[in-house]
mmCIF file of C-alpha atoms in Angstrom:
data_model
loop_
_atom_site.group_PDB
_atom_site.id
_atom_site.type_symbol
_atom_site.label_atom_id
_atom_site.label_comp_id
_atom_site.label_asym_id
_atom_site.label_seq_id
_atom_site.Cartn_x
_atom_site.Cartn_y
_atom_site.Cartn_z
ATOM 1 C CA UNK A 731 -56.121 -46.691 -20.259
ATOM 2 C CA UNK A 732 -52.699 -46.134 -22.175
ATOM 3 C CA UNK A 733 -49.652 -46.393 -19.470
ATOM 4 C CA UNK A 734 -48.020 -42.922 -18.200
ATOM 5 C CA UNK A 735 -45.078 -42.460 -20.906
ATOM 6 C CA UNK A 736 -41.812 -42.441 -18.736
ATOM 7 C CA UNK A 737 -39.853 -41.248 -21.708
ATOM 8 C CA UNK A 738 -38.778 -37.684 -19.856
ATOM 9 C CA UNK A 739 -37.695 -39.349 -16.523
ATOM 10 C CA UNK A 740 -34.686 -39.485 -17.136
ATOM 11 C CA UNK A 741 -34.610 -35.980 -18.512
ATOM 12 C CA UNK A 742 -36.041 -35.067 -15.236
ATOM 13 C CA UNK A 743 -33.288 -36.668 -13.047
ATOM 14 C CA UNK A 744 -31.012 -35.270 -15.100
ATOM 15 C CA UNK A 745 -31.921 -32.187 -14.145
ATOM 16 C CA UNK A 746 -32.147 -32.734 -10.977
ATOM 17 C CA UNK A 747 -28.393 -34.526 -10.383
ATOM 18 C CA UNK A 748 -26.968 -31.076 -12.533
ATOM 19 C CA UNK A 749 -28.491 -29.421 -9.660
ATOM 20 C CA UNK A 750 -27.099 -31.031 -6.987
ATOM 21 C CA UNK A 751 -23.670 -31.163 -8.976
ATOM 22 C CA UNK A 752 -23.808 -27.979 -9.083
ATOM 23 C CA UNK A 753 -24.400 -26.779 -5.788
ATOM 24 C CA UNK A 754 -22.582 -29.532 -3.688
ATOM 25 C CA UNK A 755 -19.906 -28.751 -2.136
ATOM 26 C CA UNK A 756 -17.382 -32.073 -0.863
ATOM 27 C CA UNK A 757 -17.121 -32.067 3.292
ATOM 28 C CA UNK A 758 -13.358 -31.847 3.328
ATOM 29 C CA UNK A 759 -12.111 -33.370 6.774
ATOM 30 C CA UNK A 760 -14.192 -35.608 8.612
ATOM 31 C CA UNK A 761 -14.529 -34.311 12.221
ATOM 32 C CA UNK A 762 -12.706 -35.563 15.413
ATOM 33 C CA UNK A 763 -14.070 -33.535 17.221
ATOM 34 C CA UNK A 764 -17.628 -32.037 18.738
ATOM 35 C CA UNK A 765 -18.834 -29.117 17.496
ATOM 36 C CA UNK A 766 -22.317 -27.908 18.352
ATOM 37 C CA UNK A 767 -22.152 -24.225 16.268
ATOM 38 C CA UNK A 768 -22.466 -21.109 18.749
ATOM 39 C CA UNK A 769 -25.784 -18.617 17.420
ATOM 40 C CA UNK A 770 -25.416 -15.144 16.686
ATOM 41 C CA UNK A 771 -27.582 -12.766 14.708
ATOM 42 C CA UNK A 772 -24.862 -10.456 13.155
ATOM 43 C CA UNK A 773 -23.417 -12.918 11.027
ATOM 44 C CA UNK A 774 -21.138 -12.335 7.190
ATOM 45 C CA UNK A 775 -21.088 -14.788 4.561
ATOM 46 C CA UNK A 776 -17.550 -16.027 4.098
ATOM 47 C CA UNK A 777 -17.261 -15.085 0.327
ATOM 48 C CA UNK A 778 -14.917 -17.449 -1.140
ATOM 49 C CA UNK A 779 -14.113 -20.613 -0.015
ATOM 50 C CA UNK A 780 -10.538 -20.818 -1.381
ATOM 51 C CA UNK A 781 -9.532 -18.129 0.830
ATOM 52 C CA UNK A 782 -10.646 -19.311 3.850
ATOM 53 C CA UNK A 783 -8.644 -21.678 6.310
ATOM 54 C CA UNK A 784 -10.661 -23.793 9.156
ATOM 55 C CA UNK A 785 -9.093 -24.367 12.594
ATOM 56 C CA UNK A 786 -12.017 -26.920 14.535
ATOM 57 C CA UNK A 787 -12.264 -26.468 18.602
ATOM 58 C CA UNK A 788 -13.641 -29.080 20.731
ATOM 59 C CA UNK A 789 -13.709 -31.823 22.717
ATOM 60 C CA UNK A 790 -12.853 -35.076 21.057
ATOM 61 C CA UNK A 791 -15.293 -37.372 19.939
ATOM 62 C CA UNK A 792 -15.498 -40.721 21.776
ATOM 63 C CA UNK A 793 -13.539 -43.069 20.021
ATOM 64 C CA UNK A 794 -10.859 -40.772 20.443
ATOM 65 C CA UNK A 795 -11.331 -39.588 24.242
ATOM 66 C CA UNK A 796 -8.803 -42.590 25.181
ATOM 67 C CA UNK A 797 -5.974 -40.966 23.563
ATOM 68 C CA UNK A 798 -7.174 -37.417 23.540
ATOM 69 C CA UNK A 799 -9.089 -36.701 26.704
ATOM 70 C CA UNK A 800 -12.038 -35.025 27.023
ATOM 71 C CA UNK A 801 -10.577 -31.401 27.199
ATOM 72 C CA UNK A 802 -10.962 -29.628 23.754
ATOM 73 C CA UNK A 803 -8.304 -30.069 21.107
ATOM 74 C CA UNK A 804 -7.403 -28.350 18.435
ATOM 75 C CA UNK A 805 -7.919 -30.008 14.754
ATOM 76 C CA UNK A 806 -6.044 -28.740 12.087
ATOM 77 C CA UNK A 807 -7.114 -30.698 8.776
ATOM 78 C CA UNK A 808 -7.720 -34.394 9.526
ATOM 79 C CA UNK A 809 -5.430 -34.271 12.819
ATOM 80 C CA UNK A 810 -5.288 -32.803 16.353
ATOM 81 C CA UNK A 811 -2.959 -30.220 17.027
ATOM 82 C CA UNK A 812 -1.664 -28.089 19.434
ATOM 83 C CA UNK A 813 -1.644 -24.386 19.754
ATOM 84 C CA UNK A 814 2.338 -24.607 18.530
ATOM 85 C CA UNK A 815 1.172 -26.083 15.498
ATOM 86 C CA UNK A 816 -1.303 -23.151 13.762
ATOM 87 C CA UNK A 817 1.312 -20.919 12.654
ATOM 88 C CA UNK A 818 3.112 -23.865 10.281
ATOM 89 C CA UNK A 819 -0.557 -24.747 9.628
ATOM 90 C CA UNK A 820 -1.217 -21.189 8.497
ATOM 91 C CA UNK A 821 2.073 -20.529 6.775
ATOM 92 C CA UNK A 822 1.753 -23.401 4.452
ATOM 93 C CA UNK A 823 -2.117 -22.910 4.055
ATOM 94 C CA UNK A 824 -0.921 -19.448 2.851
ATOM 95 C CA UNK A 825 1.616 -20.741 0.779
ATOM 96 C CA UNK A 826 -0.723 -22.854 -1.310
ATOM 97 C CA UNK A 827 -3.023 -19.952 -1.884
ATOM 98 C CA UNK A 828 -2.395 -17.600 -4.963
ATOM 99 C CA UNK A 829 0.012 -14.410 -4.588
ATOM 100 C CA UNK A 830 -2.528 -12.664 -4.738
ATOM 101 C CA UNK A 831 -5.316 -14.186 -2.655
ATOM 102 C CA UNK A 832 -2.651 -14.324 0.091
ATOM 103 C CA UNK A 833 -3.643 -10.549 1.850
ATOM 104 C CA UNK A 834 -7.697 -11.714 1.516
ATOM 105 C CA UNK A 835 -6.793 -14.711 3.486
ATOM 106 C CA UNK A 836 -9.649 -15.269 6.266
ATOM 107 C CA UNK A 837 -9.025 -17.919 9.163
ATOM 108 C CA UNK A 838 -12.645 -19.331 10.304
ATOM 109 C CA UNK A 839 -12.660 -20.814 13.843
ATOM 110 C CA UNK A 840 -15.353 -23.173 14.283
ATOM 111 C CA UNK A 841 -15.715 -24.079 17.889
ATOM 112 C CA UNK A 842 -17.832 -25.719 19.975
ATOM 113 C CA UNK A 843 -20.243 -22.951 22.000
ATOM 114 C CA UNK A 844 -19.118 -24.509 25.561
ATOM 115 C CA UNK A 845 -15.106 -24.055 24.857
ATOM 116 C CA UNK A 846 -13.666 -22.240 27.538
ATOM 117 C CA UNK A 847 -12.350 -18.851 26.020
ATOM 118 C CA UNK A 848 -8.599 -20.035 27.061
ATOM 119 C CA UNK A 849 -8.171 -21.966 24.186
ATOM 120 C CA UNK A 850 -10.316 -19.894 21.841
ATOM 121 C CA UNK A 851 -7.580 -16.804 22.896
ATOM 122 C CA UNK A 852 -4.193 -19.199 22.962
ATOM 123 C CA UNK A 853 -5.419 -19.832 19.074
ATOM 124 C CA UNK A 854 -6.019 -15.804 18.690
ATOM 125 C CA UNK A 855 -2.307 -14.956 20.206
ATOM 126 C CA UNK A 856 -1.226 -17.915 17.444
ATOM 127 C CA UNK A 857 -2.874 -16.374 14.495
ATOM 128 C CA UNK A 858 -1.419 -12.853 15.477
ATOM 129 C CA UNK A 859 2.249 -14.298 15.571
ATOM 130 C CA UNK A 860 1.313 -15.964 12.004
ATOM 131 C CA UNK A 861 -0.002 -12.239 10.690
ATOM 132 C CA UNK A 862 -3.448 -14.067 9.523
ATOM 133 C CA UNK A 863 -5.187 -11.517 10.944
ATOM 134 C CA UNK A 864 -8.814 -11.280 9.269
ATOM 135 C CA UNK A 865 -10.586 -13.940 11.247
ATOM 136 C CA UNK A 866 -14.261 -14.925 11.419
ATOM 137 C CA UNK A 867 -16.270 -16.872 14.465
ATOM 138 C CA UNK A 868 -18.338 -19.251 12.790
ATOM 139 C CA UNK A 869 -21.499 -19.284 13.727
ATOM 140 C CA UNK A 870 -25.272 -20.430 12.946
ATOM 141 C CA UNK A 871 -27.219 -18.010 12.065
ATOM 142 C CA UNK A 872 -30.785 -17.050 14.093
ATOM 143 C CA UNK A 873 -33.181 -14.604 13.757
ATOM 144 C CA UNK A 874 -33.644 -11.503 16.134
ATOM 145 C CA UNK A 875 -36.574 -11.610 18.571
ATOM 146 C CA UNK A 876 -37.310 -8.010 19.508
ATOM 147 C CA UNK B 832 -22.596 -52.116 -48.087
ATOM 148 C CA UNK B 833 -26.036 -52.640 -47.423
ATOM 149 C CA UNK B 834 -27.336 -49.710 -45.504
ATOM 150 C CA UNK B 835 -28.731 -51.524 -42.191
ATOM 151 C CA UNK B 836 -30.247 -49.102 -39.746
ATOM 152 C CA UNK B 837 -28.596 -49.060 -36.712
ATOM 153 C CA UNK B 838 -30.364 -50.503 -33.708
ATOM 154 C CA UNK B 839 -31.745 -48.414 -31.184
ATOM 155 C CA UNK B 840 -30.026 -48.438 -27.703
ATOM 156 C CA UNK B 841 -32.639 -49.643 -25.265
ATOM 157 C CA UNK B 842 -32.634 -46.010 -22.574
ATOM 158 C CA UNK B 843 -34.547 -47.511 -20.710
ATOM 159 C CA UNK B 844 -31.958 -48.067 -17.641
ATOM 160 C CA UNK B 845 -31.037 -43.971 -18.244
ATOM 161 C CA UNK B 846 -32.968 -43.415 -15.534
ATOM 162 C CA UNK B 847 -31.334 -45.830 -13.099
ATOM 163 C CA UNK B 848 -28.323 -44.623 -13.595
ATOM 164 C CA UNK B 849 -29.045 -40.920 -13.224
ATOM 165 C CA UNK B 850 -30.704 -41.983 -10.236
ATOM 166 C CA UNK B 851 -27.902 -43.513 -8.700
ATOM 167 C CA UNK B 852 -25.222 -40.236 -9.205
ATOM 168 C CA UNK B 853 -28.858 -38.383 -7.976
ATOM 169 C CA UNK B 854 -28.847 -40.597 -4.537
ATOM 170 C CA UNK B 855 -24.760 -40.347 -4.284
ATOM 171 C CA UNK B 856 -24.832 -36.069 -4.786
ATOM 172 C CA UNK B 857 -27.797 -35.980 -2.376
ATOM 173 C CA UNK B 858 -25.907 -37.586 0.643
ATOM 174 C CA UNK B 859 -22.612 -36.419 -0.100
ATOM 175 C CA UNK B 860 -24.244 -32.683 -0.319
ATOM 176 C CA UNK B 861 -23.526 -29.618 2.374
ATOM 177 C CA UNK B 862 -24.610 -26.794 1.526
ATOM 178 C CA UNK B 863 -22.568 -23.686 1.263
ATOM 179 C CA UNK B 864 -23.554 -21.887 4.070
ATOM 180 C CA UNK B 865 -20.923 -20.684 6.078
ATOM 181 C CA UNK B 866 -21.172 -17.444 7.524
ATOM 182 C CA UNK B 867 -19.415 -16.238 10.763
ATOM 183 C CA UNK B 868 -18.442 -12.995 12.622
ATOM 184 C CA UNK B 869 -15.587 -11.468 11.663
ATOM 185 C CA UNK B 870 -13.194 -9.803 13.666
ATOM 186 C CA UNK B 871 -9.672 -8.573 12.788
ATOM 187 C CA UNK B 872 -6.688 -9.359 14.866
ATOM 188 C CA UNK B 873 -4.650 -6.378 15.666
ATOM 189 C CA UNK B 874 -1.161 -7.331 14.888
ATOM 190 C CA UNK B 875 1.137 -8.785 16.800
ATOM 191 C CA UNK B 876 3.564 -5.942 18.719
ATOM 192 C CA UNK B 877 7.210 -6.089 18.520
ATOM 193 C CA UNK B 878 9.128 -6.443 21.451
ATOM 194 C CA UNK B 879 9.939 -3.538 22.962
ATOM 195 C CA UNK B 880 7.725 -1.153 22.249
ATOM 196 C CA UNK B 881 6.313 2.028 23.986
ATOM 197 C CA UNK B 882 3.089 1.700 25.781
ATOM 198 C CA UNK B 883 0.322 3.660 23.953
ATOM 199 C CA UNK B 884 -0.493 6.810 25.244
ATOM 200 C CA UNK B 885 -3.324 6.575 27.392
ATOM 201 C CA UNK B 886 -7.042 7.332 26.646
ATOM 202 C CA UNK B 887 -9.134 9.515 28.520
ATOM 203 C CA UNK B 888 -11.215 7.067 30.756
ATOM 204 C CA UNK B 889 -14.738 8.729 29.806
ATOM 205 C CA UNK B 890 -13.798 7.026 26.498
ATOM 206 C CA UNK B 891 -13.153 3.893 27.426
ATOM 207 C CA UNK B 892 -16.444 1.368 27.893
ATOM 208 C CA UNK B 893 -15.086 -1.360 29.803
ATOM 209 C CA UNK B 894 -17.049 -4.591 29.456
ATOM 210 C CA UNK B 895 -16.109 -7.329 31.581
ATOM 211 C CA UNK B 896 -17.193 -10.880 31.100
ATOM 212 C CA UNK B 897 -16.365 -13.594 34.254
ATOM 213 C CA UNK B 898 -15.592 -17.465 34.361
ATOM 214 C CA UNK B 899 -19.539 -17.369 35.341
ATOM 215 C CA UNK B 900 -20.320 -15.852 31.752
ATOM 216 C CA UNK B 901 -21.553 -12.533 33.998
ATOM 217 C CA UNK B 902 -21.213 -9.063 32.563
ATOM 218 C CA UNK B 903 -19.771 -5.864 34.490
ATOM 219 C CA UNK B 904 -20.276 -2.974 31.961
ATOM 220 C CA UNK B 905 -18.587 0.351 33.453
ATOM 221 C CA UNK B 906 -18.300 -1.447 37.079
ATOM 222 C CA UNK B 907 -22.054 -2.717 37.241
ATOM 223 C CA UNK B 908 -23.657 -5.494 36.549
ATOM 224 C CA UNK B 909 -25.509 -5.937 33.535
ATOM 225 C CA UNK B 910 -28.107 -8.190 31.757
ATOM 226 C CA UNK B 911 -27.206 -9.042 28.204
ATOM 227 C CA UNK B 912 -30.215 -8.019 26.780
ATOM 228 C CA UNK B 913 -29.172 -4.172 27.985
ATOM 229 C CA UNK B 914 -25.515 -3.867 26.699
ATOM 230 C CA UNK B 915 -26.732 -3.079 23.168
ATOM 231 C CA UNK B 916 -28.834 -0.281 24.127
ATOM 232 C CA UNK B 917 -25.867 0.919 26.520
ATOM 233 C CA UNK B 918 -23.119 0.300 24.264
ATOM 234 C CA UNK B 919 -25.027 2.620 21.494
ATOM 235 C CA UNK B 920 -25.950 5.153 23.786
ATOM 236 C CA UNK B 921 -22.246 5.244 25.281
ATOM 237 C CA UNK B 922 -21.059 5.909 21.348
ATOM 238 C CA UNK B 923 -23.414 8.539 20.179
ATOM 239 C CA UNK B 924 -24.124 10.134 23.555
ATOM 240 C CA UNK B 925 -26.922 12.059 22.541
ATOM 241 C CA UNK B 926 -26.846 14.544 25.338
ATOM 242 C CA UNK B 927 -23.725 15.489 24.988
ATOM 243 C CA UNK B 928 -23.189 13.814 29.131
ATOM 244 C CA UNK B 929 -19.799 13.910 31.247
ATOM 245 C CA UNK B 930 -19.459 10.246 32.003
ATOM 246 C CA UNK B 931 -20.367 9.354 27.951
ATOM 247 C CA UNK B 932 -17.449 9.136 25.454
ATOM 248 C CA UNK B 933 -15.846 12.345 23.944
ATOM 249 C CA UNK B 934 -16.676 13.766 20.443
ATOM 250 C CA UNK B 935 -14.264 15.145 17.843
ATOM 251 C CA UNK B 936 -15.269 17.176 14.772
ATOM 252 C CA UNK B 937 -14.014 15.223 11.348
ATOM 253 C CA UNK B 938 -14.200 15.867 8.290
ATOM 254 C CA UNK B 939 -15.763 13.519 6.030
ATOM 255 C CA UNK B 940 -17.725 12.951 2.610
ATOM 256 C CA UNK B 941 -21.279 13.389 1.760
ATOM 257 C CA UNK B 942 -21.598 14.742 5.577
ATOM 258 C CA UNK B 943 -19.110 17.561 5.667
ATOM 259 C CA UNK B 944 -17.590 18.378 9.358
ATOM 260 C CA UNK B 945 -19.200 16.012 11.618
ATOM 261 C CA UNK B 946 -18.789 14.831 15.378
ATOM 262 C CA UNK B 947 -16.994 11.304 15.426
ATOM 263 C CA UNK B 948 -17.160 9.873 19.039
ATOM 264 C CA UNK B 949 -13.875 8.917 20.098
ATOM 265 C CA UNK B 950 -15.434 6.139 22.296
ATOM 266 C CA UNK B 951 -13.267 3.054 22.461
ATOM 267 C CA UNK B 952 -15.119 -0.439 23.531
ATOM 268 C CA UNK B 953 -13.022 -2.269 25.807
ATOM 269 C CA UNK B 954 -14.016 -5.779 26.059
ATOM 270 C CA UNK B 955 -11.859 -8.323 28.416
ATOM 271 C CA UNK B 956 -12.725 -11.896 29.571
ATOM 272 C CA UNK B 957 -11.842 -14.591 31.464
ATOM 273 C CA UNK B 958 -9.968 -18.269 30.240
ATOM 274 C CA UNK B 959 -12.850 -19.868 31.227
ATOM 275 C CA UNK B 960 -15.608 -17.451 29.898
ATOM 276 C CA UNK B 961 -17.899 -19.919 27.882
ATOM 277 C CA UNK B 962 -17.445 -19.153 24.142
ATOM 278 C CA UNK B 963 -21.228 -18.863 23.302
ATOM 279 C CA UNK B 964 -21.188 -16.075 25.981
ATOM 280 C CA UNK B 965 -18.428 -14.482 24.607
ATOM 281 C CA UNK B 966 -19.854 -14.346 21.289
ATOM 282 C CA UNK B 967 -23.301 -12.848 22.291
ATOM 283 C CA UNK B 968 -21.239 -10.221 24.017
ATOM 284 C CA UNK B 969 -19.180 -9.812 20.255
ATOM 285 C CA UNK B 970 -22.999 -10.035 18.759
ATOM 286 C CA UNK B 971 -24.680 -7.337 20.769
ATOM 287 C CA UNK B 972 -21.565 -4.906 19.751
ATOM 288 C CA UNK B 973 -21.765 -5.530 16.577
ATOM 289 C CA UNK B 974 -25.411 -5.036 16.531
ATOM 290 C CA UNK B 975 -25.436 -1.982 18.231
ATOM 291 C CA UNK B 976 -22.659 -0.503 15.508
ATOM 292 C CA UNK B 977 -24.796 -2.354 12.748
ATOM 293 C CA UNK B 978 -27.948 -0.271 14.123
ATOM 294 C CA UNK B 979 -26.310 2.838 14.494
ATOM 295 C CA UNK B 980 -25.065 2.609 11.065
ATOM 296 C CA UNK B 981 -28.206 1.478 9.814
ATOM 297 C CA UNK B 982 -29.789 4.364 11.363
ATOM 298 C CA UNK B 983 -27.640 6.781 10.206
ATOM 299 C CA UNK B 984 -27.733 5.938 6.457
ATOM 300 C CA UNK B 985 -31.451 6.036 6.905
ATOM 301 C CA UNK B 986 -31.813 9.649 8.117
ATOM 302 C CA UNK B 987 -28.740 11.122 5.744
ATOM 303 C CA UNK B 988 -29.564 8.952 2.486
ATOM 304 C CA UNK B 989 -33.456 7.663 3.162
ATOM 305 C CA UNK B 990 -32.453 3.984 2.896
ATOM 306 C CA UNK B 991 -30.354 1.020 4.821
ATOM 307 C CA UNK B 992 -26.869 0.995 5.146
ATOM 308 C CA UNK B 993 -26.896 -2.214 2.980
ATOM 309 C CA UNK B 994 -28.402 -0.864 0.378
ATOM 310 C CA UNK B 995 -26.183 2.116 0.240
ATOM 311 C CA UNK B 996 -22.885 2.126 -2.726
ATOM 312 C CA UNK B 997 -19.544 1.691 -1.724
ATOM 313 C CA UNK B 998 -18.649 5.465 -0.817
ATOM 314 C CA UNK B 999 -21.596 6.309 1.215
ATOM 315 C CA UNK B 1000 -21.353 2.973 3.240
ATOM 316 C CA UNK B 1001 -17.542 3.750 3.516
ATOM 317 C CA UNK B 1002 -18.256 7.800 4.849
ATOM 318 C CA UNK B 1003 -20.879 5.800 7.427
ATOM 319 C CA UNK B 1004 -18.504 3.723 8.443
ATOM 320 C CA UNK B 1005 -15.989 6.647 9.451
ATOM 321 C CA UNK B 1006 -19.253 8.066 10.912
ATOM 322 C CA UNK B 1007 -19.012 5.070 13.191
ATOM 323 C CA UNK B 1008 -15.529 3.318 13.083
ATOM 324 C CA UNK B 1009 -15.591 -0.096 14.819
ATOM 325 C CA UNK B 1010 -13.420 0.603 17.658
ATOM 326 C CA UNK B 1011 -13.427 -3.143 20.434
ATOM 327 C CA UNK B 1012 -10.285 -3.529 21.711
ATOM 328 C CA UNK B 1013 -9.554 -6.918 23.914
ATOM 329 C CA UNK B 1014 -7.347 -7.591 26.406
ATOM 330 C CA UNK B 1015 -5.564 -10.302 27.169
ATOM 331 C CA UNK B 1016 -7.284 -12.220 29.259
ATOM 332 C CA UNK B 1017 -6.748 -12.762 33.054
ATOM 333 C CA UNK B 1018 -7.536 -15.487 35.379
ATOM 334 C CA UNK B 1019 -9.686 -14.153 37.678
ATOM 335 C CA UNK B 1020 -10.221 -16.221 40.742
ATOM 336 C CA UNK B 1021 -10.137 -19.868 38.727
ATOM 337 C CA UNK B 1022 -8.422 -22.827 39.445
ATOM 338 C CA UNK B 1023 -6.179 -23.098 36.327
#
């Protein structure tokens, strides 16, 4: 029996890796703290991601409970923050966005679905004083059951 | 110079290679899928101003959610499950009822004079209001707007609000104008 010719493999992976080039997207701050995404059935796409800014709620994870504690923290980018921090964070998010892009700016809290609503509101009252007001609740999407 | 042809390079490691960027795209993958609600903000008030005038209470649907993630809709206790079908019947008020929110004759494309309730939702909840709770509670409004909506677009233009153009979806959504206000929230009976 002649051997399989493995000549087109490679053209196969090929294809394969453009895919995944071409879809990936890079995870852009590595997580200090827990989030297990809150469920809704109502949800929007965010449409672009350059427009959108992330503020992370939650408690910290364990290496960092020693230092942090085990309420939830705000993380803004790679570090935790407090609630004094979001409107420099949002200013200078802002100011690295195009002129134009600036009104379409969207603000996407992702918090952990057992926060208490205190923090999720201090972080509201924030992004009021800092005029980003278009704001989305990130959430996992389910389906309805009725 | 003595043509020589060139030697062939061996491709036979192609495939390793494009398996190894393959393998490194594969873990370092998310995909895109990040989809929320959204909300806007109203913006921040400057000092001193004058409080708004205030609404009539028929057209105010207060929903209240407790440290205890409990709902009190109008001053009675509700299951989630019910607020959708009460918050839609509290904005279109079919039966034109006392208690129900008010309606005020608009003017607006494609459906010409038309009653727009002037129902305001008024949603307020406690510091330590679990967040999932508080989004079900943003959920089931939305939902019940989303339906209405929906339903609307399906008796004026025979097909989903979705799948309707810009205009029409923008003459629904006048129809129906999103109207949640939230207050700022109080501490009711919790230690911090």
């Amino acid at each position: 029996m002649a051997p399989i010719s493995t000549a087109s493999l490679p053209d196969i992976i090929f294809m394969l890796l453009f895919f995944f080039m071409v879809s990936t997207t890079m995870k852009e701050v590595t997580f200090k703290v827990q989030i297990r995404t809150p469920e809704a059935t109502e949800v929007e796409k965010l449409e672009k991601k350059s427009l959108v800014t992330y503020i992370y709620v939650g408690v910290p994870l364990k290496q960092y409970q020693s230092m942090f504690g085990t309420e939830p923290r705000i993380q803004l980018n790679d570090a935790f923050a407090t609630v004094n921090d979001i409107q420099s964070y949002i200013a200078s998010e802002r100011e690295a966005m195009k002129e134009s892009d600036r009104p379409k700016m969207t603000t996407s809290i992702k918090a952990d679905f057992d926060c208490p609503m205190g923090v999720i509101t201090d972080i509201k009252q924030a992004l009021r004083q800092a005029q980003a007001l278009k704001i989305s609740y990130s959430t996992r999407k389910v389906e309805k059951n009725s | 110079m003595a043509k020589r042809a060139a030697p062939e390079i061996n491709a036979g490691s192609m495939a390793d290679i494009a398996f190894l960027l393959l393998i490194f795209f594969l873990i370092t993958t998310t995909m895109g899928t990040d989809a929320g609600l959204a909300r806007m903000l109203p913006p921040p008030l400057p000092p001193e101003t004058e409080a708004p005038p205030p609404v009539n209470e028929r057209n105010v649907f207060v929903v209240l959610l407790n440290s205890n993630n409990q709902l009190l809709v109008e001053n009675q206790y509700m299951d989630i499950k019910e607020l959708k079908r009460a918050t839609k019947e509290f904005i279109e008020n079919p039966f034109n009822k006392e208690n129900l929110s008010e309606k005020k004759d608009q003017q607006i494309d494609f459906f010409g004079l038309y009653p727009v309730s002037k129902g305001i939702i008024s949603l307020q909840n406690d510091r330590n209001t679990q967040y999932q709770a508080y989004l079900s509670v943003q959920n089931e409004l939305q939902a019940a707007y989303n339906e209405l909506r929906d339903e609307l677009s399906k008796r004026k233009f025979g097909k989903g609000y979705a799948d309707l153009d810009e205009e029409q979806q923008k003459a629904v959504r006048e129809v129906y104008p999103q109207r949640i206000s939230e207050a700022e929230p109080k501490n009711v009976g919790t230690k911090n």
